[in-house]
Amino acid sequence: MSVRVRRVYEPPEPDDGLRVLVDRLWPRGVSKEEARLDEWPKALTPSDDLRRWYHHGGSYDEFRRRYEEELTAPEAAGALGTLRELVSRGPVTLLTAGRDPEHSQASVLRDLLAS
């Protein structure tokens, strides 16, 4: 299983495999052609309330806990199951516009997929 986390602003690489955007909002300044996305499962993205809370100074550990809780909702759990299936078929790159991908929903998803 190969799951990578990258910024959507970085140019695609041949070993990215399936490219999945895990942000609720479309990244500024990136065209759909530039992003070269394969999937954009909005059911896997953090809720607007959680996203706003985190971007206004919430701690990453608490964000992670709340986000993992949100991922247990039926629609999100189904989307996570689909993503697990895609990961079992080949490499997947989780994309985010965040400045710190290692402290984002992308890294939470990567860790969940690895467990």
C-alpha positions as CSV (number, residue, x, y, z in Angstrom):
1,M,0.0,0.0,0.0
2,S,1.3,3.4,-1.0
3,V,-0.4,6.6,0.2
4,R,1.4,9.9,-0.2
5,V,0.4,13.4,1.0
6,R,1.2,16.3,-1.2
7,R,0.1,19.9,-1.8
8,V,-2.1,20.3,-4.8
9,Y,0.1,23.2,-5.9
10,E,3.0,20.9,-6.5
11,P,3.3,19.6,-10.1
12,P,2.0,16.1,-10.6
13,E,4.6,13.3,-10.6
14,P,4.6,10.0,-12.5
15,D,4.5,8.0,-9.3
16,D,1.5,9.8,-7.8
17,G,-0.9,7.1,-8.9
18,L,-4.5,8.1,-8.2
19,R,-4.7,11.8,-7.3
20,V,-7.4,12.5,-4.7
21,L,-8.3,16.0,-3.5
22,V,-9.3,15.9,0.2
23,D,-10.2,19.6,0.7
24,R,-13.8,20.8,0.8
25,L,-13.1,24.0,-1.2
26,W,-11.4,24.1,-4.6
27,P,-7.8,25.4,-4.2
28,R,-7.2,29.0,-5.3
29,G,-5.3,29.5,-8.5
30,V,-5.3,25.9,-9.7
31,S,-7.1,24.9,-12.8
32,K,-8.7,21.5,-13.1
33,E,-6.2,20.7,-15.8
34,E,-3.3,21.6,-13.6
35,A,-4.6,19.6,-10.7
36,R,-5.1,16.5,-12.7
37,L,-7.4,15.0,-10.2
38,D,-8.9,11.5,-10.4
39,E,-11.2,11.9,-7.4
40,W,-12.7,14.6,-5.2
41,P,-14.7,12.8,-2.5
42,K,-16.3,15.7,-0.6
43,A,-17.8,13.2,1.9
44,L,-14.3,12.7,3.2
45,T,-13.6,16.4,3.8
46,P,-13.9,18.0,7.2
47,S,-17.1,19.8,7.9
48,D,-17.1,23.6,7.4
49,D,-17.4,24.1,11.2
50,L,-14.4,21.9,12.0
51,R,-12.4,23.4,9.2
52,R,-13.1,27.0,10.4
53,W,-12.4,26.0,14.0
54,Y,-9.0,24.5,13.1
55,H,-8.0,27.4,10.9
56,H,-8.8,29.9,13.7
57,G,-6.3,28.4,16.2
58,G,-7.6,25.0,17.1
59,S,-5.0,22.3,18.1
60,Y,-4.1,19.6,15.6
61,D,-4.6,16.8,18.1
62,E,-8.2,18.0,18.8
63,F,-8.8,18.5,15.1
64,R,-7.6,15.0,14.4
65,R,-9.9,13.6,17.1
66,R,-13.0,15.5,15.8
67,Y,-12.2,14.7,12.2
68,E,-11.9,11.0,12.9
69,E,-15.3,11.2,14.7
70,E,-16.8,12.9,11.6
71,L,-15.4,10.1,9.5
72,T,-17.7,7.6,11.3
73,A,-20.8,9.2,9.8
74,P,-22.4,6.8,7.2
75,E,-21.6,8.9,4.1
76,A,-18.0,9.6,5.2
77,A,-17.5,6.0,6.3
78,G,-18.6,4.8,2.9
79,A,-16.3,7.2,1.1
80,L,-13.4,6.0,3.3
81,G,-14.2,2.4,2.4
82,T,-14.1,3.3,-1.2
83,L,-10.8,5.0,-0.7
84,R,-9.4,2.0,1.1
85,E,-10.4,-0.1,-1.9
86,L,-8.6,2.3,-4.3
87,V,-5.5,2.2,-2.2
88,S,-5.5,-1.6,-2.3
89,R,-5.3,-1.4,-6.1
90,G,-2.2,0.9,-6.3
91,P,-0.6,4.1,-5.2
92,V,-2.7,7.0,-4.1
93,T,-1.7,10.6,-3.5
94,L,-3.9,12.7,-1.1
95,L,-3.8,16.3,-2.1
96,T,-4.5,19.4,0.0
97,A,-4.0,23.1,-0.5
98,G,-3.0,23.6,3.1
99,R,0.5,25.0,3.8
100,D,1.3,22.2,6.2
101,P,0.1,18.9,4.8
102,E,1.5,16.9,7.7
103,H,-1.0,18.7,10.0
104,S,-4.0,18.4,7.8
105,Q,-6.9,16.1,7.0
106,A,-4.7,14.5,4.4
107,S,-2.3,13.2,7.0
108,V,-5.1,12.0,9.2
109,L,-6.6,10.0,6.2
110,R,-3.1,8.6,5.3
111,D,-2.7,7.3,8.9
112,L,-6.2,5.8,8.9
113,L,-5.6,4.1,5.6
114,A,-2.3,2.7,6.9
115,S,-3.8,1.2,10.1
